[in-house]
Every structure is written in structure tokens, then in C-alpha cells.
Amino acid sequence: MTTMANSTTEETDQDFHQLADPYRRELLAHCYRMLGSIHDAEDLVQETYLRAWRSYGNFEGRSSLRTWLYRIATNVCLTAIDQRGHRPMPSGLGAPSDEPERPVVASPEVPWLEPAPDAVLGADATDPATIVAARESTRLAFVAALQHLPAKQRVVLILRDVLKWKASEAAELLGTSTAAVNSALQRARAQLEEAAPLRDELVEPTDPAQRDLLERYARAFDAADVEALLDLFRKDAVWEMPPFPQWFVGAEAIVRLIKAQCGPEPGELRMVPAAANGQPAFGMYRRDADGVHRPFQLQVLSITGDGVAQVSAFFDTTLFPVFGLPDTA
């Protein structure tokens, strides 16, 4: 009897993993949009699967397995948001600084937004429409804007506009009415439009002009040719750099900042290409006293037809292995 019971349990476990594992990547993207942290998202996907595995024996197929997993993941995320709050970017906390030469002061106590690698959040490479939709819904500005929405509005917007759930399905998950879901969606969309105005201007990663601009951008840092960056930034470009709350607007202010705060010499910095949130990115390495280039910051760029519109430079070097970037360059 014991052998039969063990065999049945093993079959149930195998059945669960076989059916549930294909949803792991999209659930990770869902949790990342909700939380703005790839580290937290990975932890909560694990929690989601643990809860689902424990409850799988009671899953009676009243909804699809995918819907059931999303329901568990969403509730896990809502609990985490209640406990941890939202993750901002510097540009979402106050006015820009007008003193690029003044030393910046880090605020490590703030739970800053984190970028996420395309390799982790990537969509089905065989479906171009899915790729574009996934890219739009994971762009850094979009995820940052989500963080400023109340938790329930955040859920509604993701379920309705990203996952394309029906209003009735979202209402059932949240235990509310369809009318309340539609009202929350309307308010969330209005706030999101104010927070992410560049969306329609962004250049697609496959654009040849973007590739040329990125090569020039990397060469400028490699050669410490800070003046060359002036031609690459839009005049109204934004530069922000968690965990420093100070942020800057304008190509001239950004160049002054780089000169004052980095003062790089030729060969001091090296740029290794990466991809984050459906956008181009670079792992920047800085030469140490021993001559070895080690992780310094991870830059995520927003590029329009007029040039680099925004750079989010993350000084959290624990992100480098998440992006598959090497220890040295």
C-alpha cells in the first residue's frame, strides 16, 4: 500500500511539473511587472510553484491551469507589495538636479527599481507580434510607471492590457465587480499615459541606425571622448543612476556630470553589450588599480530617432551575473 501511495504521489508530482513548467517564464515576467525587481520576481515565482504544487491535488480544473497559476502568482505579489511597497526610479521621486558637479549621495535604503534581462523575460521568438507586445510591456519606463499605481490598479492594468484577460476574469481574481475593474483600468491608463510619454517615439532594436548609434556610444566611453556624447544625446535627454536619487536633464548637464563624477581616461572604461527590458543595454566595466576591468554600472538606454533619450545607469553590480555578463572585461 505504501509503495502504491508513493508511486501515485510521484506520478502527481511529475504530472504537475510537466504541465506547469511551460508557464514559468511568463509568470516571471508577470511578477517582475508587478514588483519591479527581477530578484524578488524569481523568489515569488518559486513561492507560486510551491503553493501550486501543495494545492495541485485539490485543483479540479474549474479554470485552466494557466489561469490558476496566475491567480496564485498575483496574490503572492499583492502580499509582497503590501509588505515592501513600490520600487521607484530617481526621476519619479522629485525634480532633477541642476548641479552636475556637486557630489552625488547614494540612498541605499530605497528599494530601487531593477532592470530585467531580455533572455529571462523573452517572448516566443517564432511569433513577431508576441515579441513586440512583450517588449512593450517590459520596457523600463512602463514598469517604472506601474510602480506608481495602487496595487489593485496595477493588477487590473496588467491583466487587462498586457495579458488580455476579460474584465469578468480580472474581477473574479480580485473578488470585485466588473464595473470596479473597468473603473480601475480607466484610472490606471490615464496615469500611465502621463508617466511614459516616450513610448511611441522609441526606435526598435532591429533598426540599423540604432546599431550605429550604439557603436558610437560605446566607442565614446571606451575612448573617454565625453564631448562625442553630446552629439548622441537628445537635448532633453534624461540620466538617472540608482541608488543615487539625483538625476539630470539635458545633454550638456549629462556631459558635465560624466566629466565631474567619472573623469574617465582613455581605456579606463569598457562597454559590453547586453539587452534589458526590450531595450539596448551595456555592462560598463571600470579599470581597477590592478589594471583589471571590473563591473561598475549597468546602463539601460532608451533611443528615439533623435538620439539617446534616456540612460538608466544601475550601480547594483549584483545584476551582472543575472544578465550573463562576465566578471571582468
XYZ file of C-alpha atoms in Angstrom:
329
model
C 0.000 0.000 0.000
C 2.796 2.377 0.919
C 4.554 1.623 -2.371
C 1.365 2.335 -4.312
C 0.830 5.609 -2.453
C 4.404 6.704 -3.124
C 4.036 5.793 -6.782
C 0.826 7.815 -7.049
C 2.487 10.818 -5.379
C 5.450 10.634 -7.740
C 3.116 10.480 -10.736
C 1.196 13.503 -9.429
C 4.431 15.462 -8.932
C 5.629 14.541 -12.401
C 2.273 15.471 -13.890
C 2.279 18.832 -12.124
C 5.780 19.802 -13.249
C 5.179 18.676 -16.810
C 2.029 20.777 -17.080
C 3.123 23.810 -15.039
C 6.764 24.348 -16.040
C 5.967 25.808 -19.512
C 4.373 28.827 -17.760
C 7.395 29.632 -15.594
C 8.896 32.318 -17.875
C 5.659 34.231 -18.420
C 4.907 34.089 -14.683
C 8.369 35.540 -14.035
C 7.556 38.417 -16.408
C 4.222 38.901 -14.625
C 5.828 39.045 -11.182
C 8.529 41.375 -12.486
C 5.948 43.822 -13.846
C 4.143 43.714 -10.531
C 7.236 44.170 -8.332
C 9.873 45.940 -10.430
C 12.583 43.588 -9.142
C 13.970 40.614 -11.021
C 15.384 39.199 -7.770
C 12.018 39.440 -5.992
C 10.210 38.094 -9.056
C 12.368 34.973 -9.122
C 11.689 34.374 -5.423
C 7.941 34.816 -5.817
C 7.719 32.537 -8.839
C 9.332 29.881 -6.671
C 6.741 30.624 -3.969
C 3.972 30.409 -6.576
C 5.078 26.977 -7.744
C 5.481 25.739 -4.194
C 1.935 26.815 -3.318
C 0.566 25.387 -6.551
C 2.348 22.073 -6.032
C 0.970 21.781 -2.494
C -2.567 22.509 -3.743
C -2.423 20.595 -7.010
C -4.289 17.633 -5.549
C -7.291 19.935 -4.993
C -7.101 21.571 -8.429
C -10.283 20.425 -10.104
C -9.905 22.127 -13.458
C -12.641 24.702 -12.862
C -10.306 27.098 -14.711
C -7.295 26.483 -16.917
C -4.014 25.632 -15.194
C -2.530 28.867 -16.591
C -5.307 30.977 -15.073
C -4.942 29.147 -11.763
C -1.182 29.764 -11.673
C -1.677 33.455 -12.490
C -4.200 33.732 -9.674
C -1.706 32.295 -7.194
C 1.162 34.439 -8.529
C -0.922 37.623 -8.395
C -1.983 37.040 -4.805
C 1.628 36.292 -3.812
C 2.702 39.557 -5.462
C -0.049 41.585 -3.777
C 1.120 40.325 -0.396
C 4.700 41.273 -1.272
C 3.656 44.771 -2.352
C 1.821 45.282 0.949
C 4.999 44.322 2.806
C 7.646 46.013 0.644
C 5.972 48.966 -1.045
C 6.796 50.120 -4.569
C 10.152 50.453 -6.321
C 10.783 53.906 -7.824
C 13.322 55.373 -10.197
C 15.022 58.672 -9.257
C 13.040 60.582 -11.899
C 9.834 59.509 -10.162
C 10.768 60.998 -6.791
C 11.403 64.684 -7.364
C 12.822 67.423 -9.572
C 16.081 66.980 -11.499
C 19.339 68.308 -10.109
C 20.884 71.387 -11.721
C 24.355 70.892 -10.210
C 26.172 68.140 -12.144
C 29.498 68.959 -10.479
C 28.148 68.525 -6.962
C 28.999 65.105 -5.439
C 26.038 62.724 -5.510
C 24.977 60.829 -2.389
C 23.550 57.313 -2.559
C 20.290 56.273 -0.872
C 20.768 52.506 -0.470
C 17.793 52.309 1.879
C 15.404 52.917 -1.048
C 14.224 49.696 -2.763
C 15.049 50.907 -6.278
C 13.548 49.526 -9.465
C 15.689 46.876 -11.166
C 16.108 46.113 -14.867
C 15.452 42.632 -16.213
C 17.369 40.750 -18.923
C 15.654 40.009 -22.209
C 16.969 36.458 -22.024
C 14.838 35.877 -18.924
C 11.702 37.720 -19.994
C 11.903 36.965 -23.721
C 8.784 36.050 -25.665
C 8.232 33.281 -28.184
C 10.868 34.013 -30.836
C 8.693 32.419 -33.556
C 5.894 34.974 -33.162
C 6.877 38.578 -34.113
C 3.634 40.015 -32.731
C 4.273 38.362 -29.372
C 7.830 39.705 -29.318
C 6.672 43.293 -29.896
C 3.928 43.008 -27.276
C 6.329 41.521 -24.715
C 8.879 44.255 -25.408
C 6.296 46.999 -24.942
C 5.066 45.559 -21.647
C 8.524 45.174 -20.109
C 10.139 48.472 -21.123
C 11.770 50.136 -18.156
C 9.579 53.250 -18.329
C 6.440 51.092 -18.426
C 7.483 49.004 -15.417
C 8.534 52.175 -13.561
C 5.150 53.750 -14.262
C 3.378 50.628 -12.989
C 5.134 51.041 -9.648
C 3.314 54.319 -9.038
C -0.108 52.740 -9.447
C -2.006 51.452 -6.429
C -1.574 47.684 -6.231
C -5.111 46.800 -7.402
C -4.901 49.204 -10.361
C -1.533 47.699 -11.248
C -3.054 44.212 -11.296
C -6.040 45.294 -13.363
C -3.924 47.047 -15.984
C -1.554 44.087 -16.328
C -4.377 41.545 -16.515
C -6.457 43.546 -18.981
C -3.927 45.333 -21.218
C -0.920 43.017 -21.065
C -2.428 39.555 -20.585
C -5.697 40.423 -22.359
C -7.942 38.929 -19.696
C -11.645 39.706 -19.778
C -12.944 42.186 -17.216
C -15.021 39.418 -15.654
C -11.919 37.227 -15.236
C -9.981 40.035 -13.560
C -12.954 40.761 -11.316
C -13.163 37.126 -10.240
C -9.461 37.029 -9.361
C -9.704 40.229 -7.306
C -13.044 39.394 -5.733
C -14.688 42.561 -7.039
C -17.203 43.649 -9.687
C -16.678 44.086 -13.424
C -17.642 47.741 -13.074
C -14.929 48.238 -10.441
C -12.366 46.600 -12.727
C -13.317 48.846 -15.657
C -13.117 51.939 -13.454
C -9.703 50.936 -12.110
C -8.462 50.256 -15.640
C -9.552 53.683 -16.842
C -7.724 55.435 -13.989
C -4.613 53.299 -14.453
C -4.429 54.007 -18.179
C -4.702 57.750 -17.614
C -1.864 57.748 -15.082
C 0.294 55.547 -17.279
C -0.031 57.883 -20.254
C 1.378 60.716 -18.150
C 4.262 58.607 -16.866
C 5.513 57.039 -20.113
C 5.252 59.701 -22.867
C 8.199 58.383 -24.957
C 6.593 55.064 -25.816
C 5.612 55.898 -29.401
C 8.966 57.546 -30.204
C 11.245 54.646 -29.286
C 13.271 53.033 -32.047
C 13.045 49.263 -32.435
C 16.212 47.301 -31.528
C 16.495 45.982 -35.105
C 16.794 49.493 -36.612
C 20.217 49.816 -38.378
C 20.512 53.460 -37.280
C 20.209 52.358 -33.659
C 23.019 49.848 -34.045
C 25.289 52.562 -35.461
C 24.398 54.930 -32.620
C 25.115 52.233 -30.024
C 28.513 51.517 -31.545
C 29.388 55.224 -31.436
C 28.105 55.445 -27.872
C 30.291 52.555 -26.720
C 33.334 53.921 -28.558
C 32.890 57.309 -26.905
C 33.085 55.767 -23.434
C 35.902 53.401 -24.391
C 37.939 56.352 -25.697
C 36.850 58.698 -22.880
C 35.627 61.063 -25.610
C 32.974 62.705 -23.485
C 32.414 65.512 -25.989
C 31.374 62.955 -28.621
C 28.457 62.027 -26.370
C 26.962 65.484 -26.904
C 26.120 64.507 -30.482
C 24.441 61.288 -29.359
C 22.128 62.563 -26.611
C 18.899 64.389 -27.307
C 18.919 67.919 -25.983
C 16.260 66.925 -23.437
C 17.875 63.577 -22.552
C 17.491 62.156 -19.033
C 20.225 60.498 -16.973
C 19.454 58.688 -13.716
C 21.537 56.294 -11.671
C 20.107 54.283 -8.770
C 20.971 54.156 -5.869
C 21.676 57.878 -6.280
C 18.424 59.887 -6.099
C 19.897 62.780 -8.082
C 19.002 62.800 -11.777
C 19.755 65.130 -14.654
C 18.101 66.535 -17.764
C 19.824 67.795 -20.896
C 22.809 66.637 -22.923
C 25.081 69.362 -21.586
C 24.231 68.611 -17.947
C 24.849 64.884 -18.549
C 28.250 65.506 -20.127
C 29.205 67.806 -17.267
C 28.142 65.082 -14.824
C 30.260 62.423 -16.536
C 33.280 64.716 -16.611
C 32.927 65.699 -12.946
C 31.923 62.373 -11.419
C 33.836 59.898 -13.602
C 36.562 61.916 -15.307
C 37.451 58.844 -17.376
C 40.778 58.373 -19.123
C 41.120 56.506 -22.434
C 40.895 52.778 -21.822
C 39.552 53.186 -18.289
C 36.010 52.141 -19.211
C 34.849 49.216 -21.301
C 31.335 48.618 -22.583
C 29.923 45.109 -23.055
C 26.574 44.946 -24.947
C 23.526 43.497 -23.222
C 19.739 43.659 -23.568
C 17.305 44.699 -20.849
C 13.562 45.295 -20.811
C 13.369 45.105 -24.603
C 15.945 47.894 -24.826
C 19.670 48.101 -25.597
C 21.950 47.958 -22.575
C 25.626 47.901 -21.663
C 27.578 46.466 -18.830
C 30.151 49.152 -18.042
C 33.458 47.963 -16.579
C 35.975 50.244 -14.878
C 39.681 49.595 -14.610
C 40.859 48.953 -11.038
C 44.282 49.750 -9.592
C 45.474 46.285 -10.639
C 44.613 47.014 -14.271
C 41.625 44.658 -14.386
C 38.259 45.976 -15.652
C 35.528 45.010 -13.188
C 31.729 45.677 -13.101
C 30.899 49.321 -12.496
C 27.351 50.017 -13.713
C 24.650 48.546 -15.928
C 23.198 51.051 -18.390
C 19.765 50.676 -19.999
C 19.150 53.056 -22.916
C 16.002 54.482 -24.465
C 16.658 55.549 -28.060
C 14.480 57.586 -30.405
C 15.074 58.823 -33.937
C 16.720 61.935 -32.452
C 19.287 60.050 -30.361
C 19.652 58.727 -26.827
C 16.606 59.934 -24.908
C 17.313 58.340 -21.537
C 20.015 56.389 -19.728
C 19.269 54.479 -16.544
C 22.617 53.558 -15.021
C 22.286 50.965 -12.255
C 25.197 50.707 -9.845
C 23.976 47.382 -8.434
C 26.720 45.084 -9.705
C 24.855 42.001 -8.434
C 22.823 42.431 -11.636
C 25.801 41.493 -13.839
C 25.528 37.701 -13.339
C 21.746 37.937 -13.795
C 22.444 39.378 -17.255
C 25.076 36.768 -18.020
C 27.787 39.443 -18.056
C 31.353 38.358 -17.250
C 33.201 39.091 -14.006
C 35.875 41.035 -15.881
C 36.177 42.640 -19.311
